[in-house]
PDB file of C-alpha atoms and ligand atoms in Angstrom:
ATOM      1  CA  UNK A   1     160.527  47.060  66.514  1.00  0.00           C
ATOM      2  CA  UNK A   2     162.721  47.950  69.140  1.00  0.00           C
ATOM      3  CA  UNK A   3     161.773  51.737  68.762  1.00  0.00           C
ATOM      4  CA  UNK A   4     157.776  50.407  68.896  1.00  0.00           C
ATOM      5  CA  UNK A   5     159.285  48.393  72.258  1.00  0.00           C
ATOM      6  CA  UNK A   6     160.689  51.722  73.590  1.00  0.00           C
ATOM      7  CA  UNK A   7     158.011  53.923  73.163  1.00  0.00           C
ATOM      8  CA  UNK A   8     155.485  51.638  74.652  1.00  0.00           C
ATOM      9  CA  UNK A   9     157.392  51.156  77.657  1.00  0.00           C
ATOM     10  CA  UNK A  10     158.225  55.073  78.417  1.00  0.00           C
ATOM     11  CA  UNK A  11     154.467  55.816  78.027  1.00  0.00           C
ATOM     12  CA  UNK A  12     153.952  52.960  80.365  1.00  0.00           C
ATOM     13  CA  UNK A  13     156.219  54.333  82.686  1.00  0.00           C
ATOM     14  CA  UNK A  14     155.056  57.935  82.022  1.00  0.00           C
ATOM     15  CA  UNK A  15     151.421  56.884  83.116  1.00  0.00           C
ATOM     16  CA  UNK A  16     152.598  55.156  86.627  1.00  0.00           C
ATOM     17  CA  UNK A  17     154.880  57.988  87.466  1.00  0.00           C
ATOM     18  CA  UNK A  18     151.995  60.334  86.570  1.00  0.00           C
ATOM     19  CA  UNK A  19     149.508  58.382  88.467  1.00  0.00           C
ATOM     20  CA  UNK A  20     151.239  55.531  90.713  1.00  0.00           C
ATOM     21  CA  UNK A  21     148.512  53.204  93.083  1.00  0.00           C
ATOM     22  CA  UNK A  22     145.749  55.227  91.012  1.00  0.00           C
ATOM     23  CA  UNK A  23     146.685  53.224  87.547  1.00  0.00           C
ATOM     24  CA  UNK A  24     145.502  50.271  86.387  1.00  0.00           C
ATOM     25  CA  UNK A  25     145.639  47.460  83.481  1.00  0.00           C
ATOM     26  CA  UNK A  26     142.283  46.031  82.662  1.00  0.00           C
ATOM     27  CA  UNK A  27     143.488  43.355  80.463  1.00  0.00           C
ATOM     28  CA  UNK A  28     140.759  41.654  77.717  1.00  0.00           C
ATOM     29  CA  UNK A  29     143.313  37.934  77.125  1.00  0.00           C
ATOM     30  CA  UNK A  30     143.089  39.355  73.554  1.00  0.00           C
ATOM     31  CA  UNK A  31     146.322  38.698  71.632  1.00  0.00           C
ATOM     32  CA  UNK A  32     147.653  42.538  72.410  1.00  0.00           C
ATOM     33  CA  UNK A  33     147.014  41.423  76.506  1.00  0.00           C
ATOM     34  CA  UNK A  34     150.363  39.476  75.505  1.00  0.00           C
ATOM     35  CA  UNK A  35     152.314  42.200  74.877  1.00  0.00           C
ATOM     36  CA  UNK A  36     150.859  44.190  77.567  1.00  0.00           C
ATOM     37  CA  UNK A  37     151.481  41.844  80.448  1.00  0.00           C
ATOM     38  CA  UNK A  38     155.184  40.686  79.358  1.00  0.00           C
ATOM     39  CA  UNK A  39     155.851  44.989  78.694  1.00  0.00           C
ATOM     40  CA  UNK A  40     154.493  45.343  82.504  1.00  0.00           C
ATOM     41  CA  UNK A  41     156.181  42.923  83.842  1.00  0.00           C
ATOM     42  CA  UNK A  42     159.299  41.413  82.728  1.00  0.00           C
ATOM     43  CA  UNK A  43     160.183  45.397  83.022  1.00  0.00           C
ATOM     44  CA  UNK A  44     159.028  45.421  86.865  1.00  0.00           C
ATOM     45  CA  UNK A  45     156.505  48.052  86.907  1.00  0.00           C
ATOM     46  CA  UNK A  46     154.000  47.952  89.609  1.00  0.00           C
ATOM     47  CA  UNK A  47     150.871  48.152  88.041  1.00  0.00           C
ATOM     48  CA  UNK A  48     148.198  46.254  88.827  1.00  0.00           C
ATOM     49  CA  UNK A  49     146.351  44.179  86.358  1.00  0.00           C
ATOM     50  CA  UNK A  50     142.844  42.990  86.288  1.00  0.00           C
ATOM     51  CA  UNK A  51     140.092  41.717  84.367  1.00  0.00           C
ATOM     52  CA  UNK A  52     136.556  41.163  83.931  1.00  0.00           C
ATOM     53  CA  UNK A  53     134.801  37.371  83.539  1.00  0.00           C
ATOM     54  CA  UNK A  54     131.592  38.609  82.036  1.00  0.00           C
ATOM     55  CA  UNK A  55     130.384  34.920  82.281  1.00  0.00           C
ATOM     56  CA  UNK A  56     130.466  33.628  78.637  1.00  0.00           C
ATOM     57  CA  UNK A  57     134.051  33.796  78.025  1.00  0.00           C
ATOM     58  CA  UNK A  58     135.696  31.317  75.964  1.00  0.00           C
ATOM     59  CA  UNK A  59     138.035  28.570  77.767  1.00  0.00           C
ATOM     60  CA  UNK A  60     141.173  29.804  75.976  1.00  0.00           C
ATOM     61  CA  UNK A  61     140.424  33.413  77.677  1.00  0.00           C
ATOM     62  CA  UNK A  62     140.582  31.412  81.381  1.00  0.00           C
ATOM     63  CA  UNK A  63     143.946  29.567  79.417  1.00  0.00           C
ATOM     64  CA  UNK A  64     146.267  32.133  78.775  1.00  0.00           C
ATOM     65  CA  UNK A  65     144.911  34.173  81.908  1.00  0.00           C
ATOM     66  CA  UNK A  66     146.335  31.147  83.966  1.00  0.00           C
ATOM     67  CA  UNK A  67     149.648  31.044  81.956  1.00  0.00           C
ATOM     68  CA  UNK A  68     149.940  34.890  82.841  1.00  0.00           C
ATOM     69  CA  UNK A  69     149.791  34.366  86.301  1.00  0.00           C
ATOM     70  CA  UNK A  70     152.366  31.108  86.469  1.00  0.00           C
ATOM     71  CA  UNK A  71     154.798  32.645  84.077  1.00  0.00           C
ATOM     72  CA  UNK A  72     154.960  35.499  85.625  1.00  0.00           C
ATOM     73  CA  UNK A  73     154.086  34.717  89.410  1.00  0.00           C
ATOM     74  CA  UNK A  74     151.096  37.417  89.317  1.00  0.00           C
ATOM     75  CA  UNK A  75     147.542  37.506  90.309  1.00  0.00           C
ATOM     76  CA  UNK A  76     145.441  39.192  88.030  1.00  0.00           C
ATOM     77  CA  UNK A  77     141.736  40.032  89.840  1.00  0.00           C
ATOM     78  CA  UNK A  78     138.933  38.987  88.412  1.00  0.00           C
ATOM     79  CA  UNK A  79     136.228  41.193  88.239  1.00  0.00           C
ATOM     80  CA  UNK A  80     132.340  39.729  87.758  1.00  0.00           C
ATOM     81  CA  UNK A  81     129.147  41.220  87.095  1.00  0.00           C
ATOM     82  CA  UNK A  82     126.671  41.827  89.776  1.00  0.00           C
ATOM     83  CA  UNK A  83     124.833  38.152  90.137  1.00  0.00           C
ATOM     84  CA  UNK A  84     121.461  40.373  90.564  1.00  0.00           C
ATOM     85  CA  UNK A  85     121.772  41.748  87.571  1.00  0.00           C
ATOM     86  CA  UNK A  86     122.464  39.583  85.400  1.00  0.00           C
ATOM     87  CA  UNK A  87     119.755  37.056  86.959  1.00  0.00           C
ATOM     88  CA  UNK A  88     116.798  40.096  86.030  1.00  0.00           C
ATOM     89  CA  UNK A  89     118.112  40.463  82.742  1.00  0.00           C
ATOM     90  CA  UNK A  90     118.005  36.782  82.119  1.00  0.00           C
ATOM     91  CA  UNK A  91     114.732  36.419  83.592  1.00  0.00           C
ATOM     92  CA  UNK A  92     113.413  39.100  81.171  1.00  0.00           C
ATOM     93  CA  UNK A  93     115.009  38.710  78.009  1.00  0.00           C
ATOM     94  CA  UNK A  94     116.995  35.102  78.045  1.00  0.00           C
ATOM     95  CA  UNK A  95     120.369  33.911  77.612  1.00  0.00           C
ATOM     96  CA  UNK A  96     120.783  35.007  74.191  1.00  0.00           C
ATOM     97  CA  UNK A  97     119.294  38.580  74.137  1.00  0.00           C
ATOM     98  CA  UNK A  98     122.216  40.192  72.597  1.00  0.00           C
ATOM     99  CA  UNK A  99     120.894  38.567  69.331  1.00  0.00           C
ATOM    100  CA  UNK A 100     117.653  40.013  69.743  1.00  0.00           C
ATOM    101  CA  UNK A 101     118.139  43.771  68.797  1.00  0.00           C
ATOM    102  CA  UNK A 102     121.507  45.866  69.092  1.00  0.00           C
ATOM    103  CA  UNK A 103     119.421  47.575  72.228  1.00  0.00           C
ATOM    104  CA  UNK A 104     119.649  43.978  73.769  1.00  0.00           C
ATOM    105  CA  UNK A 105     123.119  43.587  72.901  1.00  0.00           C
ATOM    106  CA  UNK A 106     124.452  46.892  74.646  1.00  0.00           C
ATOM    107  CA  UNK A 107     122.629  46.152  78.057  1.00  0.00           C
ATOM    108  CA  UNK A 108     123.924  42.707  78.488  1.00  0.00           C
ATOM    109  CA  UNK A 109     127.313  44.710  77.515  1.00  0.00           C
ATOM    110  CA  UNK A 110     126.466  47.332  80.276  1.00  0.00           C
ATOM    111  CA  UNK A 111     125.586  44.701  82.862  1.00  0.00           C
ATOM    112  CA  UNK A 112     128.423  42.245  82.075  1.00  0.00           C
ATOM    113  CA  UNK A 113     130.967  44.458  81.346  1.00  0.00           C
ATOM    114  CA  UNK A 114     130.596  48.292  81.663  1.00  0.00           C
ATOM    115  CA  UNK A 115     129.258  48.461  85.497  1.00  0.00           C
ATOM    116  CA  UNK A 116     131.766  45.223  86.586  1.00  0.00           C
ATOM    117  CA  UNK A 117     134.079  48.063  84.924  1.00  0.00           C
ATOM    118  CA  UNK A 118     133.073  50.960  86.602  1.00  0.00           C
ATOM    119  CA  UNK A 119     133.259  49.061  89.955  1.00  0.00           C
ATOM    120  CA  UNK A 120     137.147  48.466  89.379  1.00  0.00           C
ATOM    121  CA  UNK A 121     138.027  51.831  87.880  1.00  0.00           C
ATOM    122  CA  UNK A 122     136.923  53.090  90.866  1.00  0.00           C
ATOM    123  CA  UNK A 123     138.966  55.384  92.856  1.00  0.00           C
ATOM    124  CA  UNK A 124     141.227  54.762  90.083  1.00  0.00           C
ATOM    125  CA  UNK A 125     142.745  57.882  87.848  1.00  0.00           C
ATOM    126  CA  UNK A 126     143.830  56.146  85.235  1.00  0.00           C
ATOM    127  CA  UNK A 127     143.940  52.831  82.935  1.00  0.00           C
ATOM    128  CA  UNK A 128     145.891  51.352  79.966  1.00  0.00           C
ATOM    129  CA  UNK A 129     144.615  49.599  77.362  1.00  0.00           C
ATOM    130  CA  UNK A 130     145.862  47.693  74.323  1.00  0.00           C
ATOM    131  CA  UNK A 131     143.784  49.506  71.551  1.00  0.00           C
ATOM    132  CA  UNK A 132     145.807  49.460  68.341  1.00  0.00           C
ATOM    133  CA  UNK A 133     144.732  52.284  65.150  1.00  0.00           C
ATOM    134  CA  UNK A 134     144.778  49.365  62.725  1.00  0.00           C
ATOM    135  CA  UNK A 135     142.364  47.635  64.507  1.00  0.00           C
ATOM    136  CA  UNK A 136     138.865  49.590  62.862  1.00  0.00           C
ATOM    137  CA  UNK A 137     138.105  52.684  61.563  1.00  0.00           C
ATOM    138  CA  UNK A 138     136.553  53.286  64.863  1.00  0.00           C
ATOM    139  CA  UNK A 139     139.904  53.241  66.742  1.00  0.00           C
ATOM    140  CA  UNK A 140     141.713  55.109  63.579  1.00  0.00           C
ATOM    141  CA  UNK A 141     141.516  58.576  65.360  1.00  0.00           C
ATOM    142  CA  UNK A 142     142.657  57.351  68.563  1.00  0.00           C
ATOM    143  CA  UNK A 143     145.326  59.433  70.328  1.00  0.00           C
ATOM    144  CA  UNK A 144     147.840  58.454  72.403  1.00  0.00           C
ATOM    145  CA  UNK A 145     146.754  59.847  76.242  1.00  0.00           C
ATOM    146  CA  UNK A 146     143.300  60.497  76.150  1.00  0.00           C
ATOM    147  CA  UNK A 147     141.183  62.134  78.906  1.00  0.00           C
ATOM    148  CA  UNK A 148     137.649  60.678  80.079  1.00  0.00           C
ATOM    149  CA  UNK A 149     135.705  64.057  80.481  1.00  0.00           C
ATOM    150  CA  UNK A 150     133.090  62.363  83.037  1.00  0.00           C
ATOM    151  CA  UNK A 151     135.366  60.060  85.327  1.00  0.00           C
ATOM    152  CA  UNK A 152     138.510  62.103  85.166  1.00  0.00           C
ATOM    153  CA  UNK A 153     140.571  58.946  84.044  1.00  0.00           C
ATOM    154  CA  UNK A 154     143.143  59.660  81.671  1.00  0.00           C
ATOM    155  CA  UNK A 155     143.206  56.600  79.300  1.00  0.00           C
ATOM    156  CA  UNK A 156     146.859  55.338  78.038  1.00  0.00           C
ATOM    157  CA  UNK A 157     147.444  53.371  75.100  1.00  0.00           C
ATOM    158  CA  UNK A 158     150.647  52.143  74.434  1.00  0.00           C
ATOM    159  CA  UNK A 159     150.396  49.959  70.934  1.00  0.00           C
ATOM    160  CA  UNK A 160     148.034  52.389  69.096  1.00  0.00           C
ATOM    161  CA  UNK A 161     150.758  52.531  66.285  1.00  0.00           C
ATOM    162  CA  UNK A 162     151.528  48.689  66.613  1.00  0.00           C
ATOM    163  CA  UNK A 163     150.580  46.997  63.672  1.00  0.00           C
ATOM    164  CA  UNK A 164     149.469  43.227  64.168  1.00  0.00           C
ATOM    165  CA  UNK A 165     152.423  41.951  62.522  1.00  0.00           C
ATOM    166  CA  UNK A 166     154.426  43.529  65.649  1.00  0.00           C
ATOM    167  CA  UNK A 167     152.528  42.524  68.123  1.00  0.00           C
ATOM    168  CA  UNK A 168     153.218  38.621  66.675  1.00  0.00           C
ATOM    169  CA  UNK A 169     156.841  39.709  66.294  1.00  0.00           C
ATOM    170  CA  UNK A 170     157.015  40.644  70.011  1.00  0.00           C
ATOM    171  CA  UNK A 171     155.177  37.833  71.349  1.00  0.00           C
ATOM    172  CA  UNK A 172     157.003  35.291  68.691  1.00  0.00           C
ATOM    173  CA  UNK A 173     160.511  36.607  69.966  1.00  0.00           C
ATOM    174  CA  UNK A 174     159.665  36.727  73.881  1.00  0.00           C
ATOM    175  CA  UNK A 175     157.761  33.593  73.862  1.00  0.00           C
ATOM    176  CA  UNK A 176     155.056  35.009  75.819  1.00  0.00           C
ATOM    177  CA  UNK A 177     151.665  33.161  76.123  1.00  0.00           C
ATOM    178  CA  UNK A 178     148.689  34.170  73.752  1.00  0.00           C
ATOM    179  CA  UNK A 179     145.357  33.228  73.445  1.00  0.00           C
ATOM    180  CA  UNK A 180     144.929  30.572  70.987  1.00  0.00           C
ATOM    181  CA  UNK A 181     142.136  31.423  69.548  1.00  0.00           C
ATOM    182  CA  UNK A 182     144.011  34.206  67.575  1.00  0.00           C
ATOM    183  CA  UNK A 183     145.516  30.731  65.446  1.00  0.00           C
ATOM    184  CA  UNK A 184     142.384  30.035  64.109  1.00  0.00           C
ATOM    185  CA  UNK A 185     141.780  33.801  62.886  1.00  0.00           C
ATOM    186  CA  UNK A 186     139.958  35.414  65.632  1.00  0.00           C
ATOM    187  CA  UNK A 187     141.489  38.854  65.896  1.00  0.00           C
ATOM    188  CA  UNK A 188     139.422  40.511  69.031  1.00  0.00           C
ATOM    189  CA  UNK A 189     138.290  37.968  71.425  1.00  0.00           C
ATOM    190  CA  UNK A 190     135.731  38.975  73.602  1.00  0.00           C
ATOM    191  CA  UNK A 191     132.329  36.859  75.063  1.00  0.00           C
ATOM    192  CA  UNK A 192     132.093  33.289  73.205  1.00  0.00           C
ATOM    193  CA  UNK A 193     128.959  33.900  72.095  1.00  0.00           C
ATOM    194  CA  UNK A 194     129.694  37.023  70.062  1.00  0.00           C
ATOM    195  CA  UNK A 195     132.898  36.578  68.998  1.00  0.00           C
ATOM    196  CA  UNK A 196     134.468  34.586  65.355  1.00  0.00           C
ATOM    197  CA  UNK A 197     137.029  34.770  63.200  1.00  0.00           C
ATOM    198  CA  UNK A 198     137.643  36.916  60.575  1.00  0.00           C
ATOM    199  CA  UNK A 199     138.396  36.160  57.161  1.00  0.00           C
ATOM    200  CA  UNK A 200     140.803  38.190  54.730  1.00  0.00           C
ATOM    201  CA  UNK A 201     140.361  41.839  54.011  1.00  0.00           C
ATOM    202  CA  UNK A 202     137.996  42.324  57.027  1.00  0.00           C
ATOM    203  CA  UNK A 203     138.678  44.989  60.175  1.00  0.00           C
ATOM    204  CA  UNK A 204     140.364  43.280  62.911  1.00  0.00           C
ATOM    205  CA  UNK A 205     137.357  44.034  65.093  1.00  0.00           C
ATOM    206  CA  UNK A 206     134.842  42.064  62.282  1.00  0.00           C
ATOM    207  CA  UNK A 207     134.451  39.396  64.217  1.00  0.00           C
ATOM    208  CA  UNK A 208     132.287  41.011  67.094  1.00  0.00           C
ATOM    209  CA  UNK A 209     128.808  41.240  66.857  1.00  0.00           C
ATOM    210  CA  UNK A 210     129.317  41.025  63.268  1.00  0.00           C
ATOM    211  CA  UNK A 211     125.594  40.193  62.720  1.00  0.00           C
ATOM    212  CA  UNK A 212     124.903  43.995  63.511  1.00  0.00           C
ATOM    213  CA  UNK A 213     126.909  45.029  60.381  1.00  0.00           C
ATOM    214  CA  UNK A 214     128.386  48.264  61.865  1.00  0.00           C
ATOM    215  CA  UNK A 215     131.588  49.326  62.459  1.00  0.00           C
ATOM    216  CA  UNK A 216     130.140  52.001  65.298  1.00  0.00           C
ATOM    217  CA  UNK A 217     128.203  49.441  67.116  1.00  0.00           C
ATOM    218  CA  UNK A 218     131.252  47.266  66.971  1.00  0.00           C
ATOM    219  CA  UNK A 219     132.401  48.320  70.650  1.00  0.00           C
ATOM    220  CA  UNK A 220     130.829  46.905  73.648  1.00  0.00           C
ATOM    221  CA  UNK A 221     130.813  50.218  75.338  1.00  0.00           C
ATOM    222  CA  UNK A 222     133.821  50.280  77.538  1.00  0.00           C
ATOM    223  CA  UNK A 223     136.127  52.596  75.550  1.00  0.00           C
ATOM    224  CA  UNK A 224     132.657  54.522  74.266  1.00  0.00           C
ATOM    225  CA  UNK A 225     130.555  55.148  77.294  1.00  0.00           C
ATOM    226  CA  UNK A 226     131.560  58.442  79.335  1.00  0.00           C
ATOM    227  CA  UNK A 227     131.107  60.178  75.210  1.00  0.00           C
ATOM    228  CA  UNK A 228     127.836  58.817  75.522  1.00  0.00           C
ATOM    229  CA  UNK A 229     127.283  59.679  79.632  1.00  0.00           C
ATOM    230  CA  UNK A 230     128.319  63.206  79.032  1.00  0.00           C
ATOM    231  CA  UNK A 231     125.364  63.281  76.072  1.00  0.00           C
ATOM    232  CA  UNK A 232     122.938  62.308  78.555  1.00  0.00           C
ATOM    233  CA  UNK A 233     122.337  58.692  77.275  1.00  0.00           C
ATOM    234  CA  UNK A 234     123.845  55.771  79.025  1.00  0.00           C
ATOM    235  CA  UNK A 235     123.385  53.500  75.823  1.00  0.00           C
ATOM    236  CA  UNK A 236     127.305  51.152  75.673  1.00  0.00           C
ATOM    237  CA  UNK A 237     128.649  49.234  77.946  1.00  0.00           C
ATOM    238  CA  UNK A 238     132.421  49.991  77.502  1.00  0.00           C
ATOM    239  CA  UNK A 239     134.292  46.926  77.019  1.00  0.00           C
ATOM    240  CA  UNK A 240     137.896  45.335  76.491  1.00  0.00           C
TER     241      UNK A 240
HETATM  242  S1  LIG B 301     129.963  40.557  74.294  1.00  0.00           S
HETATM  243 FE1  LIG B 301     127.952  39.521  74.059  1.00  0.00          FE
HETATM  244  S2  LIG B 301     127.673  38.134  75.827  1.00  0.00           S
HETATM  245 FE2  LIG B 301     129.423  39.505  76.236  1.00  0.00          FE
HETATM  246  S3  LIG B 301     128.548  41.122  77.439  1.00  0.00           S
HETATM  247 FE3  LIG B 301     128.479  41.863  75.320  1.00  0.00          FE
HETATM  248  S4  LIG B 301     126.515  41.161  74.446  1.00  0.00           S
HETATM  249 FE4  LIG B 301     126.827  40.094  76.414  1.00  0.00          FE
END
């Protein structure tokens, strides 16, 4: 554990030496966001951390983002999708389009999380996230430092060999606040609406969109989209 504690933290300091004001935490309140925070700051490093309120978050998400913040005396920005957009997609396809067709589901992810995204990364050169190789087979082939080939963000990820029991470990042993829907088996927390728990033997990442059935679609675009933008078709939002 200790060695997994180490090794996060010198790639966290690795990225802010290597990119300083231009680094960034976009933080999903997802039960790795525990370890994240409490790694970034009980050690003092001076990177910023934000977020994005797509709009159909679940209360425990605006919970343990408020416990952040007064444990920690931070201010983590919000980030929101444009009000215009989200009001023509509404007006075209309703509140619940994502359940309409996977098409439907990737541009509300694109409008309430991949261009909200796109407007914070900006001017930005790179980002951490929490992604873990456990998680799916999606993430299995995940390396380290990666390098988006359209933004030219590098992309750090810290806990890729944590395994959840860690993560629980660390947050167990530094008493750091987690979102509580992880207690009643929900695994990756995203949007209320397309988000539930998981039941034994199932990815970690099940639980989203899981009426789509597959493991590829089962990203909302944000760590997906400049693979797709460099093919020519703009077809994920990225998400958390
Ligand atoms: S997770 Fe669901 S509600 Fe949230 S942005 Fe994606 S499709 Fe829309």
């Amino acid at each position: 554990m200790e060695d997994k504690i180490n090794q996060a933290l010198a790639l966290l300091k690795q990225a802010l030496a290597e990119h300083g004001d231009g680094l960034v935490y976009p933080c999903s309140m997802g039960i790795e966001s525990s370890v994240m925070v409490d790694l970034i700051c009980r050690n003092g490093l001076n990177i910023p951390i934000m977020t994005l309120d797509t709009g159909r978050l679940p209360q425990s998400t605006y919970d343990v983002l408020a416990a952040f913040e007064t444990r920690y005396g931070i201010r983590i920005e919000v980030v929101f999708p444009d009000c215009h957009e989200v009001e023509a997609m509404v007006r075209e396809h309703g509140v619940n389009l994502f359940r309409q067709s996977v098409e439907l589901r990737k541009k509300c992810c694109e409008i309430r999380k991949v261009h909200p995204m796109m407007r914070a990364l900006k001017g930005k050169s790179a980002w951490l996230t929490g992604r873990r190789r456990e998680q799916s087979k999606g993430r299995a082939e995940l390396q380290t430092v990666e390098t988006d080939p359209v933004y030219d963000l590098k992309k750090y990820n810290p806990l890729l060999n944590w395994s959840m029991n860690e993560v629980l470990e660390y947050i167990k042993t530094y008493d750091v606040p987690y979102n509580i829907l992880h207690d009643a088996h929900y695994h990756s927390i995203g949007c209320e609406c397309c988000t539930r728990a998981i039941t034994v033997g199932e990815d970690e990442r099940a639980g989203r969109w899981w009426w789509e059935n597959d493991d590829e679609a089962a990203e909302c675009g944000l760590h997906v989209m400049s693979i797709k933008q460099v093919s020519g078709k703009i077809e994920d939002g990225e998400g958390i």
